[in-house]
GROMACS .gro file of C-alpha atoms in nm:
model
  383
    1MET     CA    1  -4.493  10.698  -0.988
    2THR     CA    2  -4.408  10.988  -1.221
    3LYS     CA    3  -4.422  11.350  -1.108
    4VAL     CA    4  -4.515  11.618  -1.363
    5GLN     CA    5  -4.467  11.983  -1.268
    6SER     CA    6  -4.693  12.257  -1.406
    7LYS     CA    7  -4.733  12.630  -1.343
    8GLN     CA    8  -5.080  12.785  -1.318
    9SER     CA    9  -4.975  13.151  -1.349
   10GLU     CA   10  -4.674  13.377  -1.303
   11ASN     CA   11  -4.767  13.446  -0.939
   12SER     CA   12  -4.894  13.101  -0.842
   13GLU     CA   13  -4.695  12.831  -0.672
   14HIS     CA   14  -4.588  12.516  -0.850
   15VAL     CA   15  -4.848  12.239  -0.859
   16TRP     CA   16  -4.734  11.879  -0.868
   17HIS     CA   17  -4.937  11.622  -1.058
   18ILE     CA   18  -4.858  11.264  -0.968
   19ASP     CA   19  -4.931  10.980  -1.208
   20LEU     CA   20  -5.018  10.686  -0.988
   21LYS     CA   21  -5.027  10.324  -1.088
   22PRO     CA   22  -5.380  10.183  -1.109
   23TYR     CA   23  -5.490  10.053  -0.771
   24ARG     CA   24  -5.592   9.711  -0.896
   25VAL     CA   25  -5.430   9.366  -0.883
   26LEU     CA   26  -5.443   9.096  -1.152
   27ILE     CA   27  -5.431   8.745  -1.005
   28ILE     CA   28  -5.304   8.487  -1.256
   29ILE     CA   29  -5.365   8.123  -1.164
   30GLY     CA   30  -5.338   7.784  -1.332
   31ASP     CA   31  -5.596   7.512  -1.266
   32GLN     CA   32  -5.680   7.584  -0.899
   33TRP     CA   33  -6.028   7.724  -0.964
   34LYS     CA   34  -6.252   7.419  -0.941
   35ASP     CA   35  -6.566   7.591  -1.069
   36PRO     CA   36  -6.551   7.562  -1.452
   37ASP     CA   37  -6.791   7.858  -1.489
   38SER     CA   38  -6.576   8.086  -1.269
   39PHE     CA   39  -6.861   8.188  -1.041
   40VAL     CA   40  -6.783   8.048  -0.695
   41VAL     CA   41  -6.441   8.059  -0.530
   42LYS     CA   42  -6.427   7.799  -0.256
   43CYS     CA   43  -6.208   7.527  -0.112
   44ARG     CA   44  -6.345   7.189  -0.013
   45TRP     CA   45  -6.229   7.199   0.346
   46ASN     CA   46  -6.369   6.850   0.405
   47ILE     CA   47  -6.074   6.725   0.199
   48PRO     CA   48  -5.785   6.905   0.374
   49PHE     CA   49  -5.441   6.916   0.223
   50ASP     CA   50  -5.208   6.650   0.364
   51TYR     CA   51  -4.868   6.812   0.403
   52ILE     CA   52  -4.691   6.477   0.414
   53SER     CA   53  -4.850   6.294   0.122
   54GLY     CA   54  -4.915   6.607  -0.084
   55LYS     CA   55  -5.273   6.498  -0.148
   56GLY     CA   56  -5.591   6.695  -0.098
   57ASP     CA   57  -5.718   7.039  -0.189
   58GLU     CA   58  -5.474   7.327  -0.238
   59CYS     CA   59  -5.634   7.645  -0.112
   60GLU     CA   60  -5.374   7.920  -0.148
   61PHE     CA   61  -5.564   8.077  -0.440
   62GLN     CA   62  -5.886   8.086  -0.242
   63GLN     CA   63  -5.701   8.228   0.059
   64ILE     CA   64  -5.543   8.503  -0.152
   65VAL     CA   65  -5.885   8.598  -0.289
   66ALA     CA   66  -6.029   8.605   0.063
   67LEU     CA   67  -5.742   8.825   0.184
   68LEU     CA   68  -5.781   9.076  -0.098
   69LYS     CA   69  -6.157   9.088  -0.041
   70SER     CA   70  -6.113   9.146   0.333
   71TRP     CA   71  -5.855   9.419   0.265
   72CYS     CA   72  -6.087   9.576   0.002
   73ILE     CA   73  -5.813   9.567  -0.262
   74PRO     CA   74  -5.971   9.554  -0.613
   75PHE     CA   75  -5.864   9.259  -0.828
   76ASP     CA   76  -5.942   9.051  -1.135
   77ILE     CA   77  -5.857   8.686  -1.206
   78ILE     CA   78  -5.716   8.514  -1.515
   79ARG     CA   79  -5.713   8.134  -1.516
   80LEU     CA   80  -5.464   7.982  -1.755
   81ASP     CA   81  -5.641   7.645  -1.770
   82GLN     CA   82  -5.904   7.822  -1.983
   83ASN     CA   83  -5.721   8.121  -2.132
   84ASP     CA   84  -5.395   8.211  -2.303
   85LEU     CA   85  -5.227   8.534  -2.200
   86LYS     CA   86  -5.240   8.830  -2.438
   87ILE     CA   87  -5.127   9.186  -2.380
   88GLU     CA   88  -5.486   9.313  -2.391
   89ASP     CA   89  -5.550   9.124  -2.067
   90PHE     CA   90  -5.329   9.376  -1.887
   91LEU     CA   91  -5.453   9.697  -2.053
   92ASP     CA   92  -5.763   9.915  -2.048
   93GLU     CA   93  -5.963  10.050  -2.341
   94ASN     CA   94  -5.700  10.322  -2.396
   95MET     CA   95  -5.421  10.063  -2.410
   96LYS     CA   96  -5.290  10.187  -2.077
   97PRO     CA   97  -5.209   9.957  -1.783
   98ARG     CA   98  -5.527   9.843  -1.608
   99TYR     CA   99  -5.332   9.705  -1.311
  100GLY     CA  100  -5.064   9.829  -1.079
  101CYS     CA  101  -4.951   9.481  -0.989
  102ILE     CA  102  -4.965   9.120  -1.111
  103LEU     CA  103  -4.993   8.847  -0.849
  104TRP     CA  104  -4.860   8.527  -1.009
  105ASP     CA  105  -4.992   8.199  -0.866
  106ALA     CA  106  -4.979   7.969  -1.171
  107ASP     CA  107  -4.782   7.645  -1.162
  108GLN     CA  108  -4.621   7.630  -1.507
  109SER     CA  109  -4.546   7.256  -1.470
  110ARG     CA  110  -4.921   7.186  -1.485
  111LEU     CA  111  -4.976   7.402  -1.795
  112GLU     CA  112  -4.845   7.272  -2.127
  113ASN     CA  113  -4.718   7.467  -2.428
  114ARG     CA  114  -4.761   7.815  -2.284
  115ASP     CA  115  -4.580   8.129  -2.396
  116TYR     CA  116  -4.514   8.365  -2.105
  117SER     CA  117  -4.327   8.629  -2.303
  118VAL     CA  118  -4.633   8.855  -2.291
  119LEU     CA  119  -4.579   8.877  -1.916
  120GLU     CA  120  -4.238   9.028  -1.978
  121GLN     CA  121  -4.400   9.280  -2.212
  122ALA     CA  122  -4.659   9.377  -1.950
  123VAL     CA  123  -4.390   9.427  -1.686
  124ALA     CA  124  -4.103   9.574  -1.888
  125ASP     CA  125  -4.297   9.781  -2.144
  126TYR     CA  126  -4.603   9.883  -1.944
  127GLY     CA  127  -4.451   9.908  -1.597
  128ILE     CA  128  -4.685   9.666  -1.417
  129SER     CA  129  -4.511   9.531  -1.107
  130LEU     CA  130  -4.494   9.158  -1.037
  131ILE     CA  131  -4.537   8.942  -0.726
  132ALA     CA  132  -4.485   8.566  -0.750
  133ILE     CA  133  -4.528   8.311  -0.473
  134SER     CA  134  -4.372   7.982  -0.371
  135ASP     CA  135  -4.266   7.743  -0.649
  136ARG     CA  136  -4.471   7.915  -0.922
  137ILE     CA  137  -4.148   8.043  -1.075
  138LYS     CA  138  -4.024   7.752  -1.285
  139ASP     CA  139  -4.049   7.924  -1.623
  140PRO     CA  140  -3.737   8.118  -1.736
  141VAL     CA  141  -3.945   8.429  -1.819
  142ILE     CA  142  -4.077   8.446  -1.462
  143CYS     CA  143  -3.732   8.388  -1.318
  144LYS     CA  144  -3.575   8.658  -1.536
  145LEU     CA  145  -3.830   8.917  -1.426
  146LEU     CA  146  -3.777   8.826  -1.061
  147GLY     CA  147  -3.398   8.810  -1.093
  148LEU     CA  148  -3.383   8.445  -0.984
  149GLU     CA  149  -3.279   8.102  -1.100
  150TYR     CA  150  -3.513   7.820  -0.998
  151LEU     CA  151  -3.334   7.506  -0.879
  152ALA     CA  152  -3.579   7.267  -0.709
  153THR     CA  153  -3.834   7.220  -0.432
  154HIS     CA  154  -3.777   6.979  -0.145
  155ALA     CA  155  -3.913   6.925   0.206
  156HIS     CA  156  -3.738   7.099   0.493
  157SER     CA  157  -3.811   7.175   0.858
  158SER     CA  158  -3.627   7.505   0.910
  159MET     CA  159  -3.818   7.828   0.954
  160ILE     CA  160  -3.785   8.136   0.736
  161GLU     CA  161  -3.552   8.399   0.883
  162VAL     CA  162  -3.586   8.767   0.793
  163ASN     CA  163  -3.228   8.884   0.736
  164ALA     CA  164  -3.266   9.231   0.579
  165ASP     CA  165  -3.454   9.548   0.658
  166HIS     CA  166  -3.695   9.650   0.382
  167PHE     CA  167  -4.033   9.818   0.347
  168MET     CA  168  -4.190   9.471   0.342
  169THR     CA  169  -4.001   9.337   0.644
  170ARG     CA  170  -3.995   9.642   0.869
  171GLY     CA  171  -4.028   9.535   1.230
  172MET     CA  172  -3.950   9.175   1.139
  173THR     CA  173  -3.574   9.186   1.085
  174GLY     CA  174  -3.409   8.907   1.282
  175ALA     CA  175  -3.740   8.730   1.342
  176THR     CA  176  -3.848   8.390   1.213
  177ILE     CA  177  -4.157   8.297   1.013
  178PRO     CA  178  -4.352   8.136   1.161
  179LYS     CA  179  -4.279   8.260   1.508
  180SER     CA  180  -4.394   7.945   1.684
  181LYS     CA  181  -4.532   7.653   1.483
  182ILE     CA  182  -4.295   7.430   1.290
  183PHE     CA  183  -4.405   7.200   1.010
  184PRO     CA  184  -4.131   6.941   0.958
  185TYR     CA  185  -4.256   6.843   0.615
  186GLN     CA  186  -4.309   7.188   0.464
  187LYS     CA  187  -4.184   7.238   0.110
  188ARG     CA  188  -3.886   7.468   0.067
  189VAL     CA  189  -3.819   7.626  -0.271
  190GLN     CA  190  -3.454   7.629  -0.371
  191ILE     CA  191  -3.345   7.926  -0.582
  192LYS     CA  192  -3.034   8.122  -0.665
  193ALA     CA  193  -3.058   8.501  -0.651
  194MET     CA  194  -2.913   8.653  -0.967
  195ASP     CA  195  -2.987   9.027  -0.965
  196ALA     CA  196  -3.246   9.031  -0.686
  197ASN     CA  197  -3.193   9.136  -0.324
  198VAL     CA  198  -3.251   8.867  -0.062
  199ILE     CA  199  -3.451   8.980   0.243
  200ALA     CA  200  -3.532   8.639   0.399
  201VAL     CA  201  -3.377   8.292   0.394
  202GLN     CA  202  -3.464   7.938   0.494
  203GLY     CA  203  -3.149   7.753   0.576
  204LYS     CA  204  -2.900   7.841   0.301
  205PHE     CA  205  -3.163   7.922   0.038
  206PRO     CA  206  -3.331   8.261  -0.016
  207GLN     CA  207  -3.706   8.259   0.046
  208MET     CA  208  -3.795   8.623  -0.013
  209THR     CA  209  -3.645   8.858  -0.269
  210VAL     CA  210  -3.709   9.204  -0.409
  211LYS     CA  211  -3.595   9.369  -0.729
  212ASP     CA  212  -3.619   9.718  -0.878
  213ILE     CA  213  -3.695   9.663  -1.245
  214SER     CA  214  -3.720  10.039  -1.284
  215ARG     CA  215  -3.785  10.329  -1.051
  216ASP     CA  216  -4.160  10.260  -1.054
  217THR     CA  217  -4.172   9.890  -1.141
  218LYS     CA  218  -4.093   9.626  -0.880
  219ALA     CA  219  -4.065   9.249  -0.863
  220VAL     CA  220  -4.118   9.045  -0.546
  221TRP     CA  221  -4.086   8.675  -0.479
  222ILE     CA  222  -4.240   8.534  -0.160
  223GLY     CA  223  -4.117   8.179  -0.111
  224GLY     CA  224  -4.228   7.912   0.130
  225ASP     CA  225  -4.481   7.631   0.107
  226TYR     CA  226  -4.788   7.757  -0.079
  227SER     CA  227  -5.008   7.491   0.086
  228ILE     CA  228  -4.962   7.641   0.435
  229MET     CA  229  -4.807   7.986   0.394
  230PHE     CA  230  -5.128   8.192   0.415
  231ASP     CA  231  -5.323   7.945   0.625
  232TRP     CA  232  -5.079   7.893   0.912
  233TYR     CA  233  -4.845   8.192   0.892
  234PRO     CA  234  -5.009   8.528   0.976
  235GLU     CA  235  -4.676   8.698   0.901
  236MET     CA  236  -4.701   8.588   0.538
  237ARG     CA  237  -5.036   8.761   0.504
  238LYS     CA  238  -4.884   9.084   0.628
  239LEU     CA  239  -4.589   9.045   0.391
  240LEU     CA  240  -4.822   8.991   0.095
  241ARG     CA  241  -5.015   9.308   0.173
  242ARG     CA  242  -4.694   9.506   0.212
  243ALA     CA  243  -4.563   9.361  -0.114
  244ILE     CA  244  -4.872   9.487  -0.297
  245THR     CA  245  -4.823   9.830  -0.143
  246TRP     CA  246  -4.455   9.842  -0.239
  247CYS     CA  247  -4.521   9.719  -0.594
  248ILE     CA  248  -4.802   9.965  -0.668
  249GLY     CA  249  -4.640  10.251  -0.479
  250TYR     CA  250  -4.931  10.321  -0.247
  251SER     CA  251  -5.223  10.139  -0.091
  252ILE     CA  252  -5.558  10.203   0.069
  253TYR     CA  253  -5.674   9.893   0.251
  254LYS     CA  254  -5.878   9.788   0.549
  255THR     CA  255  -5.716   9.642   0.857
  256TYR     CA  256  -5.877   9.477   1.155
  257PRO     CA  257  -5.618   9.510   1.434
  258ASP     CA  258  -5.847   9.521   1.739
  259THR     CA  259  -6.188   9.527   1.579
  260VAL     CA  260  -6.502   9.370   1.719
  261ILE     CA  261  -6.827   9.384   1.522
  262MET     CA  262  -7.125   9.388   1.756
  263ALA     CA  263  -7.470   9.297   1.630
  264MET     CA  264  -7.810   9.228   1.783
  265ASP     CA  265  -8.069   9.037   1.585
  266ASP     CA  266  -8.447   9.032   1.557
  267PRO     CA  267  -8.602   9.334   1.732
  268GLY     CA  268  -8.960   9.346   1.600
  269SER     CA  269  -8.996   8.981   1.508
  270ALA     CA  270  -9.279   8.765   1.640
  271GLN     CA  271  -9.063   8.465   1.722
  272ASN     CA  272  -8.988   8.576   2.076
  273ALA     CA  273  -9.363   8.585   2.150
  274TYR     CA  274  -9.450   8.246   1.996
  275LEU     CA  275  -9.150   8.014   2.025
  276GLU     CA  276  -9.111   7.824   2.350
  277HIS     CA  277  -8.746   7.745   2.282
  278TRP     CA  278  -8.660   8.104   2.178
  279HIS     CA  279  -8.879   8.298   2.413
  280TYR     CA  280  -8.783   8.637   2.556
  281PRO     CA  281  -8.957   8.971   2.620
  282THR     CA  282  -8.885   9.275   2.408
  283LEU     CA  283  -8.651   9.542   2.538
  284SER     CA  284  -8.808   9.866   2.652
  285LYS     CA  285  -8.676  10.209   2.566
  286THR     CA  286  -8.543  10.242   2.923
  287GLU     CA  287  -8.356   9.912   2.902
  288ILE     CA  288  -8.209  10.005   2.564
  289MET     CA  289  -8.097  10.342   2.695
  290GLU     CA  290  -7.938  10.208   3.014
  291ARG     CA  291  -7.793   9.876   2.897
  292MET     CA  292  -7.701   9.947   2.535
  293ILE     CA  293  -7.684  10.313   2.443
  294GLU     CA  294  -7.495  10.439   2.747
  295PRO     CA  295  -7.220  10.170   2.734
  296LEU     CA  296  -7.181  10.224   2.360
  297LYS     CA  297  -7.145  10.599   2.411
  298LYS     CA  298  -6.894  10.544   2.691
  299HIS     CA  299  -6.672  10.328   2.468
  300ASN     CA  300  -6.728  10.527   2.147
  301ALA     CA  301  -6.869  10.215   1.986
  302MET     CA  302  -7.150  10.123   1.749
  303MET     CA  303  -7.382   9.824   1.731
  304VAL     CA  304  -7.559   9.686   1.426
  305ILE     CA  305  -7.929   9.626   1.493
  306ASN     CA  306  -8.081   9.374   1.251
  307VAL     CA  307  -8.453   9.448   1.270
  308CYS     CA  308  -8.766   9.267   1.150
  309PRO     CA  309  -9.032   9.533   1.083
  310GLY     CA  310  -9.319   9.288   1.013
  311PHE     CA  311  -9.515   9.119   1.297
  312ALA     CA  312  -9.736   8.815   1.238
  313ASP     CA  313 -10.056   8.921   1.416
  314VAL     CA  314 -10.292   8.631   1.496
  315GLU     CA  315 -10.584   8.863   1.579
  316THR     CA  316 -10.606   9.015   1.231
  317LYS     CA  317 -10.428   8.731   1.051
  318LYS     CA  318 -10.211   8.989   0.879
  319ILE     CA  319  -9.852   9.102   0.878
  320ILE     CA  320  -9.863   9.440   1.053
  321PRO     CA  321  -9.589   9.692   1.145
  322SER     CA  322  -9.410   9.549   1.448
  323TRP     CA  323  -9.381   9.887   1.613
  324THR     CA  324  -9.760   9.918   1.659
  325LYS     CA  325  -9.796   9.594   1.861
  326LYS     CA  326  -9.822   9.577   2.240
  327ILE     CA  327  -9.921   9.236   2.379
  328VAL     CA  328  -9.885   8.986   2.660
  329ASP     CA  329  -9.801   8.648   2.505
  330HIS     CA  330  -9.933   8.310   2.614
  331PHE     CA  331  -9.620   8.262   2.827
  332GLY     CA  332  -9.718   8.571   3.027
  333SER     CA  333  -9.438   8.796   2.899
  334SER     CA  334  -9.509   9.157   2.807
  335HIS     CA  335  -9.402   9.287   2.467
  336ASP     CA  336  -9.402   9.663   2.414
  337TYR     CA  337  -9.278   9.700   2.057
  338PRO     CA  338  -9.353  10.078   2.037
  339SER     CA  339  -9.119  10.127   2.335
  340THR     CA  340  -8.855   9.912   2.163
  341LYS     CA  341  -8.884  10.128   1.852
  342LYS     CA  342  -8.834  10.447   2.056
  343GLY     CA  343  -8.517  10.303   2.206
  344ILE     CA  344  -8.383  10.202   1.864
  345ASP     CA  345  -8.466  10.546   1.725
  346GLU     CA  346  -8.275  10.710   2.009
  347GLY     CA  347  -7.967  10.496   1.949
  348LEU     CA  348  -7.982  10.578   1.579
  349ARG     CA  349  -8.013  10.950   1.656
  350LEU     CA  350  -7.712  10.936   1.888
  351GLY     CA  351  -7.504  10.750   1.629
  352VAL     CA  352  -7.447  10.431   1.831
  353PHE     CA  353  -7.685  10.211   1.630
  354GLU     CA  354  -7.670  10.112   1.266
  355ILE     CA  355  -7.995   9.966   1.132
  356GLN     CA  356  -7.999   9.671   0.895
  357SER     CA  357  -8.264   9.424   0.783
  358HIS     CA  358  -8.299   9.071   0.915
  359GLY     CA  359  -8.589   8.995   0.689
  360TRP     CA  360  -8.945   9.120   0.691
  361THR     CA  361  -9.091   8.875   0.944
  362HIS     CA  362  -8.806   8.630   1.012
  363MET     CA  363  -9.046   8.363   0.889
  364HIS     CA  364  -9.227   8.259   0.574
  365PRO     CA  365  -9.444   8.564   0.493
  366ASP     CA  366  -9.732   8.367   0.336
  367LEU     CA  367  -9.888   8.200   0.640
  368ARG     CA  368 -10.195   8.064   0.462
  369TYR     CA  369 -10.034   7.797   0.249
  370SER     CA  370 -10.218   7.462   0.270
  371SER     CA  371  -9.925   7.251   0.383
  372CYS     CA  372  -9.874   7.467   0.689
  373PRO     CA  373 -10.177   7.672   0.805
  374TRP     CA  374  -9.995   7.883   1.061
  375TRP     CA  375 -10.261   8.130   1.173
  376ASP     CA  376 -10.480   7.867   1.342
  377ALA     CA  377 -10.197   7.633   1.442
  378ASP     CA  378 -10.137   7.506   1.795
  379GLU     CA  379  -9.892   7.708   2.005
  380GLU     CA  380  -9.710   7.383   2.084
  381GLY     CA  381  -9.701   7.276   1.718
  382GLU     CA  382  -9.642   7.471   1.400
  383LYS     CA  383  -9.672   7.811   1.562
   0.00000   0.00000   0.00000
């Protein structure tokens, strides 16, 4: 980041303006995105990757996307099986860098006749940092930017050892990745570090390197087996997030260290009054206060309440506001929806409830359709 000093007046103090890199990542992939229309990112988990035979779906791209989404880090995707790289892909409408970091996950051996020199232009001329993973570093342009020489990739059983203290590896120095599980047939990338600093090794070969291209532009290589590195190694996920932070210069991301999301579904819905297999009485205001609100207040916690505001009323054959209904169902259970509403309102007022929708009625809202006449149906049948 570049600091620019300015003076507001003769008597004012100096004000520092900091030019930050854009907080956005560009993911560049090869042919991993199976949807030709680029709408849905998914991995066919019913065809798992076989680490011995090398057959099956490769899901590292989908896992990276899921990680960035969960961390709330903005990103775009370029797929090289459909597009050639051009400098405009990296720039905004003012021809300034659109991204603070490039995350390279394209296997050059599966892409023919490609010119990657524009990547060097984006990094060297426009100061966009670069992160590359695993064996996606076979092209000389990629290696030059990372400060590496690619040699080969072969199976190996040794674990990755963190051998240098760095922003990315803080708290991990001397530890192994993974800390417990060992995959004897994992792929190990063999490289030679040229002008990059090695911060982790696997056997005699570096597996994690960092390089200062300039004061504000960084290059990171995270080695290991791409088919398992983000799936089985939680440490690799942490290293990827730290690499993004180091390469951009700052980061604002979500973490979930000890987080539990609590939710309760269906207050207001008619199902609990009609369904024999899902039958329960509504909660009263007193029960909500004693058993929900007070414990939440005690632990400084919040619960999401997914409500259904529409009640299917058989007397009027209409959908009416749930919170006006007070009945005894045919099972003999009492339902006091107005009392439930008062309890929910109190939790909302005290800040321990968050209200969301679970649908209008939790059922098909048109109950007069000929194929399923619900209003006059038997309690033991359609109703």
